Tab-separated table of C-alpha atoms in Angstrom:
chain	number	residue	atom	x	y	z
Z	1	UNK	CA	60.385	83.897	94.430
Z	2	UNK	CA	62.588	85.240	97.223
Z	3	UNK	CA	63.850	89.023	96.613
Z	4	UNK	CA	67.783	87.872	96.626
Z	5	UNK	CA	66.768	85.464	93.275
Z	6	UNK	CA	64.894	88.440	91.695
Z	7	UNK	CA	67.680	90.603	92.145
Z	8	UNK	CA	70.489	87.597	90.752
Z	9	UNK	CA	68.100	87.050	87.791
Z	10	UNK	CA	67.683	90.560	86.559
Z	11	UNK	CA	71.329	91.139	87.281
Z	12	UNK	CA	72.017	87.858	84.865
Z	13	UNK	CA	69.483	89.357	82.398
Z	14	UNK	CA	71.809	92.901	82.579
Z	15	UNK	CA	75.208	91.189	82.010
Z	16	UNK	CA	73.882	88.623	79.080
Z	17	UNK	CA	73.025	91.979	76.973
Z	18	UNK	CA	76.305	91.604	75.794
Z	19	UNK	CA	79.403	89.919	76.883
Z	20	UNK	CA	81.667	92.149	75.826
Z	21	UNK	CA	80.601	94.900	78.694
Z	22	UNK	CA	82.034	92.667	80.851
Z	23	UNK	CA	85.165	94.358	82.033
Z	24	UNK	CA	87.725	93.973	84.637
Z	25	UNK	CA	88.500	96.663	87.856
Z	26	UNK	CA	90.636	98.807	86.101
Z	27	UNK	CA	88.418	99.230	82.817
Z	28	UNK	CA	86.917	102.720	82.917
Z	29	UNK	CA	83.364	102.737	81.178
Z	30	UNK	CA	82.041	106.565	80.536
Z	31	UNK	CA	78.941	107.122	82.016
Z	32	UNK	CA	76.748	110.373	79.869
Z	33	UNK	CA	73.788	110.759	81.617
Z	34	UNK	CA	71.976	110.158	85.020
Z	35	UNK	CA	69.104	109.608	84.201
Z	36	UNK	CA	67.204	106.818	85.842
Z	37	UNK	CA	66.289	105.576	82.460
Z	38	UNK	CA	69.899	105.169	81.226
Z	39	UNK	CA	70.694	101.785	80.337
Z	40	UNK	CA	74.060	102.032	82.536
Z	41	UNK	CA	72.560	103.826	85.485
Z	42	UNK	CA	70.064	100.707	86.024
Z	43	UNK	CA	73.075	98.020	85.520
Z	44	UNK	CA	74.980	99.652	88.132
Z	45	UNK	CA	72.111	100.583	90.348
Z	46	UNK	CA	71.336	96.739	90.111
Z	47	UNK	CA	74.968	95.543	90.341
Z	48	UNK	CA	75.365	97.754	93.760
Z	49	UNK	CA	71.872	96.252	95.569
Z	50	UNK	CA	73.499	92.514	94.701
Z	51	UNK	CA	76.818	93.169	95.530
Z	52	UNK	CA	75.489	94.851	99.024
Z	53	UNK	CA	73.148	91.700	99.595
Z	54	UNK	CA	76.259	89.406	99.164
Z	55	UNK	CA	78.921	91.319	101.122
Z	56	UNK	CA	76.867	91.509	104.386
Z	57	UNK	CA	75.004	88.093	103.546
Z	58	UNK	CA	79.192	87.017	103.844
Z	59	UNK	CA	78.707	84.473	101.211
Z	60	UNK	CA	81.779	83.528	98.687
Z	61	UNK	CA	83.665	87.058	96.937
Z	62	UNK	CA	83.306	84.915	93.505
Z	63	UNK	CA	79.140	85.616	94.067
Z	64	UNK	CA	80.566	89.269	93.976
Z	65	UNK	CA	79.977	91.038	90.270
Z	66	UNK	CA	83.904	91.780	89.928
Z	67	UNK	CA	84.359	95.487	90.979
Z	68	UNK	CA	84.270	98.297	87.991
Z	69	UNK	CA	84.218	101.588	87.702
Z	70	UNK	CA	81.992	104.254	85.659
Z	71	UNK	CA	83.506	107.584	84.928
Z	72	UNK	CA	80.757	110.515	84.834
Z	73	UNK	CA	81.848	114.269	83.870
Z	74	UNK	CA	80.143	116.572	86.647
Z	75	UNK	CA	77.972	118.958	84.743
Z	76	UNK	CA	76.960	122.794	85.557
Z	77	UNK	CA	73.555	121.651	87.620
Z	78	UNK	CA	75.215	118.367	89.237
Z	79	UNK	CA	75.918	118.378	92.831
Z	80	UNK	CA	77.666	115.815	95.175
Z	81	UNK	CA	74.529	114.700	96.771
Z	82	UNK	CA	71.985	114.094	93.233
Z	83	UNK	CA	74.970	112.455	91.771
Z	84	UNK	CA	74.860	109.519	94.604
Z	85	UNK	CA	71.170	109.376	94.784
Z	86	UNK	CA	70.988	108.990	91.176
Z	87	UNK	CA	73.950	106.319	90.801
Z	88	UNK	CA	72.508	104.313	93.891
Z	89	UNK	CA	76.227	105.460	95.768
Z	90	UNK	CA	76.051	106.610	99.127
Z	91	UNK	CA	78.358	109.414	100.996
Z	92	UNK	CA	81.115	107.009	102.143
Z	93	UNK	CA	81.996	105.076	98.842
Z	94	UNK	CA	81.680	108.318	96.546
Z	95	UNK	CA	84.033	110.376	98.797
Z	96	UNK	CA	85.952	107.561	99.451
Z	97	UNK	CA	86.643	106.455	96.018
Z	98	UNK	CA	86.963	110.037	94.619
Z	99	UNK	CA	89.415	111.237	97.599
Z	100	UNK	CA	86.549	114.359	98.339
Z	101	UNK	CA	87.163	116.207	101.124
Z	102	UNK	CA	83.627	117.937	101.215
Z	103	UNK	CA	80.719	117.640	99.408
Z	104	UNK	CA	82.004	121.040	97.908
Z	105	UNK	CA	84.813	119.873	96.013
Z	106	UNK	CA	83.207	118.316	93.326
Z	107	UNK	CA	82.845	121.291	90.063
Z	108	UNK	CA	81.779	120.644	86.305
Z	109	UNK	CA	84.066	118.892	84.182
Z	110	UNK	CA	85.722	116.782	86.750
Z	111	UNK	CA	85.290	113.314	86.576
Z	112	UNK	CA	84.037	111.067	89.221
Z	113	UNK	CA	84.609	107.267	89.359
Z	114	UNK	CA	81.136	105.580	90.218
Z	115	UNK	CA	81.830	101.656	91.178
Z	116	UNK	CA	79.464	98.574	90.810
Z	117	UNK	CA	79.449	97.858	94.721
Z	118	UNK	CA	79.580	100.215	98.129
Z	119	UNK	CA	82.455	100.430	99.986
Z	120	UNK	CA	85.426	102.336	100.661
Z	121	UNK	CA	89.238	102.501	100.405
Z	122	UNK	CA	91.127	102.035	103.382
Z	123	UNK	CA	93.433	104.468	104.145
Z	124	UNK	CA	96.014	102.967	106.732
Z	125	UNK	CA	97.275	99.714	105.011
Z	126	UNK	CA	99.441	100.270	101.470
Z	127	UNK	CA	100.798	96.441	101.827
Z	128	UNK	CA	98.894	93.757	99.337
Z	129	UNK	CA	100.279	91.077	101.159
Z	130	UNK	CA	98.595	88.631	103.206
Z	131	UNK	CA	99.333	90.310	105.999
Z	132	UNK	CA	98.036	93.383	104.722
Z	133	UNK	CA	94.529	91.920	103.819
Z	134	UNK	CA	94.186	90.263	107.480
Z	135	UNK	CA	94.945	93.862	109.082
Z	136	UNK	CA	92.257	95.582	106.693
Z	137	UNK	CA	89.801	92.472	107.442
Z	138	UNK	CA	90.322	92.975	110.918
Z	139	UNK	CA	90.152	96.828	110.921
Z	140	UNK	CA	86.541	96.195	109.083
Z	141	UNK	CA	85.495	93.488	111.108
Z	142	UNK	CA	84.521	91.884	107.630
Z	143	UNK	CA	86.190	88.527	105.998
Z	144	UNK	CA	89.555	88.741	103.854
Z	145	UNK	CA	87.915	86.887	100.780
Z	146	UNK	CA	85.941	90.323	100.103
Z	147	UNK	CA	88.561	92.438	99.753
Z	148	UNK	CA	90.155	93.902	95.998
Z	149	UNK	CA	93.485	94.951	95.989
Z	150	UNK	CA	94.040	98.611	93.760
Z	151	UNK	CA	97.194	98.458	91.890
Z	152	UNK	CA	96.833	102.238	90.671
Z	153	UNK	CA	96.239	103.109	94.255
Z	154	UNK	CA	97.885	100.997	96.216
Z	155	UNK	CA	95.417	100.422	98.435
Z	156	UNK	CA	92.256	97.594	100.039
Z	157	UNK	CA	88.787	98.171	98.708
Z	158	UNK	CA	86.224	97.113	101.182
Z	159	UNK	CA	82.887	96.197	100.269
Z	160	UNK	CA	79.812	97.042	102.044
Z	161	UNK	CA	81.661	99.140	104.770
Z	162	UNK	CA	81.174	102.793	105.658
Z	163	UNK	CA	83.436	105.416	106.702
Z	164	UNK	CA	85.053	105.563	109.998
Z	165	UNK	CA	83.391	108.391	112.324
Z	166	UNK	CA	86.026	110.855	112.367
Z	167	UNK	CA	86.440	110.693	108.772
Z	168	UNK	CA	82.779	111.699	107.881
Z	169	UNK	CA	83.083	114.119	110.551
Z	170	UNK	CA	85.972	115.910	108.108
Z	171	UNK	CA	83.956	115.464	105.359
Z	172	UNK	CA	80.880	117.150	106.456
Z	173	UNK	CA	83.443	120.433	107.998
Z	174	UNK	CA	82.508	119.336	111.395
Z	175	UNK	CA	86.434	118.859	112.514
Z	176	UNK	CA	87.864	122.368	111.823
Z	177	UNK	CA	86.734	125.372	113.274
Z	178	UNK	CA	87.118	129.002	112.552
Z	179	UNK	CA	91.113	129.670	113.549
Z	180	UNK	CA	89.733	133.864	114.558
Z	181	UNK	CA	86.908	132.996	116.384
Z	182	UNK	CA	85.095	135.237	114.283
Z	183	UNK	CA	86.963	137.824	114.973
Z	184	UNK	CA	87.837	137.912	110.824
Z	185	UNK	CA	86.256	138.734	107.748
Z	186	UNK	CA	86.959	137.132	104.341
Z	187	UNK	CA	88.805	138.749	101.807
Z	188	UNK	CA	89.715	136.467	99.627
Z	189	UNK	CA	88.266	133.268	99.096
Z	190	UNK	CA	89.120	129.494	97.658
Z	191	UNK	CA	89.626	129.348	94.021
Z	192	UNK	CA	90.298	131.394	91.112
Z	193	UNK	CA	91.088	134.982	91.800
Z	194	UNK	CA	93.521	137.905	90.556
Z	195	UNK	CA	96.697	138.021	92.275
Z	196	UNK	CA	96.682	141.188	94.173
Z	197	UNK	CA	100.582	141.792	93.189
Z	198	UNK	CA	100.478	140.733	89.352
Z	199	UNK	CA	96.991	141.363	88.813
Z	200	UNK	CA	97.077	137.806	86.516
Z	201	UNK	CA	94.345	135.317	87.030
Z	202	UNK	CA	95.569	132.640	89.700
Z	203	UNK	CA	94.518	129.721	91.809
Z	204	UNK	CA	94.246	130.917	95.607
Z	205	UNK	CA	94.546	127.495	97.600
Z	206	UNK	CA	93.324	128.837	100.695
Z	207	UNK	CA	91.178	131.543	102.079
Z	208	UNK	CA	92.308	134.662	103.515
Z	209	UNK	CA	90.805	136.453	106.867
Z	210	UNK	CA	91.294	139.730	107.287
Z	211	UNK	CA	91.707	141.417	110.655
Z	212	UNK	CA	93.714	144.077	113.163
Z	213	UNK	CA	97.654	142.790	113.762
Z	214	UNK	CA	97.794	141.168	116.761
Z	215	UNK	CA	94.599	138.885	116.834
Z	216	UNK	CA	94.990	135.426	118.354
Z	217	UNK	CA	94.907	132.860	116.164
Z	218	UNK	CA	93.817	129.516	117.197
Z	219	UNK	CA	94.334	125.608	116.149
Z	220	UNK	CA	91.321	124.986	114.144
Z	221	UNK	CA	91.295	121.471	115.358
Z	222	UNK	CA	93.452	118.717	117.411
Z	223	UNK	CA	96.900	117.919	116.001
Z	224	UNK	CA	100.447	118.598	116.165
Z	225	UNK	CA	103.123	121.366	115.308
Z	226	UNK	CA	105.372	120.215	111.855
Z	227	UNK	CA	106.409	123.568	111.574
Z	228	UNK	CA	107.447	127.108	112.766
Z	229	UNK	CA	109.234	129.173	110.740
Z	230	UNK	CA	109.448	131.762	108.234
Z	231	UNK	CA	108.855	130.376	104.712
Z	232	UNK	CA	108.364	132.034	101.510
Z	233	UNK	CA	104.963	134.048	100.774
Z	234	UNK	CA	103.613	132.621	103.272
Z	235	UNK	CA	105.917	135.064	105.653
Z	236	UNK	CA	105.767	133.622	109.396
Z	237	UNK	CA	103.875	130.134	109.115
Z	238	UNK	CA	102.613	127.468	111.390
Z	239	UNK	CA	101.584	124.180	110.037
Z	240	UNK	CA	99.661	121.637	111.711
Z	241	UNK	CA	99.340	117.915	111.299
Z	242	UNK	CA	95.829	116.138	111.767
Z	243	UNK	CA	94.763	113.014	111.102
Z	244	UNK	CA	93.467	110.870	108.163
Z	245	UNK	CA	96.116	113.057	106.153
Z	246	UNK	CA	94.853	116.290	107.121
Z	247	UNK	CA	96.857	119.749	107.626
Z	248	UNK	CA	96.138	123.163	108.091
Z	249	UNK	CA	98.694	126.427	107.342
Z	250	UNK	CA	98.437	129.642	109.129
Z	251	UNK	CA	100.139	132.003	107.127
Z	252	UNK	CA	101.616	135.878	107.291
Z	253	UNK	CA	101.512	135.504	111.271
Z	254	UNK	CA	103.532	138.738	113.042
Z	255	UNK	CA	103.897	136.121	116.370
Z	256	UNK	CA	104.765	132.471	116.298
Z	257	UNK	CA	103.919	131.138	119.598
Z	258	UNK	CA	104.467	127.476	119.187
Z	259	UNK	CA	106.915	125.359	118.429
Z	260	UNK	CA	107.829	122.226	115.867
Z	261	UNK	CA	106.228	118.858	117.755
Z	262	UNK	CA	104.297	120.654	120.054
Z	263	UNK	CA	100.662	118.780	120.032
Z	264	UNK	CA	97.705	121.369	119.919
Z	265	UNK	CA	94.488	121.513	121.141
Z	266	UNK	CA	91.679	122.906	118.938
Z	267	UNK	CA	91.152	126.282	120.115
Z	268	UNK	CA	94.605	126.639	121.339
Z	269	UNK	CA	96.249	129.972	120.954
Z	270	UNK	CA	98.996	129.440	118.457
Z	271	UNK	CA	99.956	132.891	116.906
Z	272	UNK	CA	98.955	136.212	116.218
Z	273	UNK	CA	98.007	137.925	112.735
Z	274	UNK	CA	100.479	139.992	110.829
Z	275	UNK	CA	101.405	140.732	107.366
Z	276	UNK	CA	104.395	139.017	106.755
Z	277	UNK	CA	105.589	137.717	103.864
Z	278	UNK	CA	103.893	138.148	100.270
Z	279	UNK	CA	100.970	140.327	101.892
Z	280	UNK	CA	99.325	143.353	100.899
Z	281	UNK	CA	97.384	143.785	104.726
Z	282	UNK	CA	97.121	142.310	108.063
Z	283	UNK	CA	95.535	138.982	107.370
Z	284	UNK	CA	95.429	135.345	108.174
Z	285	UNK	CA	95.992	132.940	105.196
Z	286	UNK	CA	94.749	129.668	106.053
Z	287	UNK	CA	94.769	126.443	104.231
Z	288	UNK	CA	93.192	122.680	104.647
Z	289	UNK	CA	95.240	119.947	103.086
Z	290	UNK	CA	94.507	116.586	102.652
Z	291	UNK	CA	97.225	114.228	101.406
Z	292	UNK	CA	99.376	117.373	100.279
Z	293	UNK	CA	96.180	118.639	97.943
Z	294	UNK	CA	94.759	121.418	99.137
Z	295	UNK	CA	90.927	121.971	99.768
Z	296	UNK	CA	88.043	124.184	100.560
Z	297	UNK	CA	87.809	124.810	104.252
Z	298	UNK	CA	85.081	124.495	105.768
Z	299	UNK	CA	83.714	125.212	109.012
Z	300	UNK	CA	80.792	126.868	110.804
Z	301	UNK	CA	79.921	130.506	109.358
Z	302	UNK	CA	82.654	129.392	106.129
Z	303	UNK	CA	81.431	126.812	103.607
């Protein structure tokens, strides 16, 4: 018997168990353990080699198990990559569907939504027209009848497609470099911390690099001034627009040298470090955003 029956046989054995745990794409099914012996984690191990065999076999989206999620609660030994070996995922559709930025930015007690199938959201088309589905099926060289439509995110699932290039190289920190030129230490880093003016536990949504007023500070990657101005605590800021969603913030500058549309190169001298604003020294405060969140930066000799 060929593999491809196997596989459609087993998977039929797997949803006969019981009817009812047959759920539609918005139904979110907890997931307790990853274990390999969990009755769940084989289902949707099962459910993602089928689904992968029909999306690039491009036979009919009905062959398709309908796309659901699991939801699993990261626990205190669980790290981004032995979560997708043991859930059968790979690095594009777990990022993907769980908006990561880095492996990094997963941490215990968050919950991460493991689907039946590969894939990943596309990130350019909102519209759930037909229009919109020809543009993503075009974009992913794959054919409109395997595409979902996400109401709660307003956005194309595409099965059995990766991420595109640039977007794994954000993912993996290899976009941004190090806006001192390690010519900074760190003294204060991402996270938790005690405010150094009311002493009260706080989240710090950046990381700060400490160093002599006056040091050049550089674009930490390609992109485009959005801003150049004094604002807040942050003092004298530049903000930067990349793309995919991405920005970074260079805060507390004492020299703006750049101006509001100017496009950057990375490694472009854009300011100079200072203590303005809410500062207790001469530092750089520098932030990655994606989407308006903030995240971890990362880059080489900062993970």
């Amino acid at each position: 018997m060929p593999s491809f029956q196997r596989h459609l046989i087993l998977l039929s054995a797997f949803i006969l168990i019981s009817l009812n745990e047959v759920h539609a794409v918005y139904d979110r099914l907890p997931l307790k353990s990853l274990e390999y012996s969990d009755t769940k984690i084989i289902r949707v191990r099962e459910e993602i080699k089928y689904n992968l065999q029909i999306s690039v076999s491009n036979l009919d989206q009905k062959d398709l198990v309908h796309l659901r999620f699991l939801v699993y609660k990261v626990g205190p030994k669980d790290t981004f990559f032995k979560i997708m070996a043991r859930t059968g995922m790979d690095l594009d559709t777990l990022s993907s569907v769980n908006e990561l930025a880095s492996p990094q930015d997963i941490y215990p007690g968050m919950e991460l939504l493991i689907p039946n199938m590969r894939g990943v959201y596309d990130s350019e088309e909102h519209s759930s027209d037909e229009s919109g589905r020809k543009k993503v099926a075009a974009r992913f060289r794959i054919s409109p009848k395997f595409l979902y439509y996400d109401d709660l995110r307003k956005s194309w699932f595409v099965p059995g497609r990766g991420l595109p290039k640039e977007e794994k190289n954000f993912f993996y920190g290899l976009v941004f470099s190090d806006p001192l030129a390690e010519e900074g230490r760190v003294s204060s880093k991402f996270g938790r911390r005690k405010d150094p003016f009311t002493k009260k536990d706080t989240f710090h949504g950046g990381i700060d690099l400490a160093a002599e007023e006056g040091t050049p500070v550089y674009a930490s990657a390609d992109g485009e001034v959005s801003f150049s101005g004094t604002r807040g605590g942050y003092g004298s800021l530049i903000v930067l627009k990349h793309g995919l969603g991405y920005e970074t913030k260079y805060g507390h500058l004492s020299k703006l040298l750049v101006s509001p549309g100017t496009k950057v190169k990375k490694g472009q001298l854009i300011g100079e470090v200072g203590m303005s604003g809410r500062a207790t020294g001469f530092h750089l405060h520098f932030e990655v955003l994606r989407n308006s969140l903030r995240q971890r930066p990362i880059f080489k000799g900062h993970v």
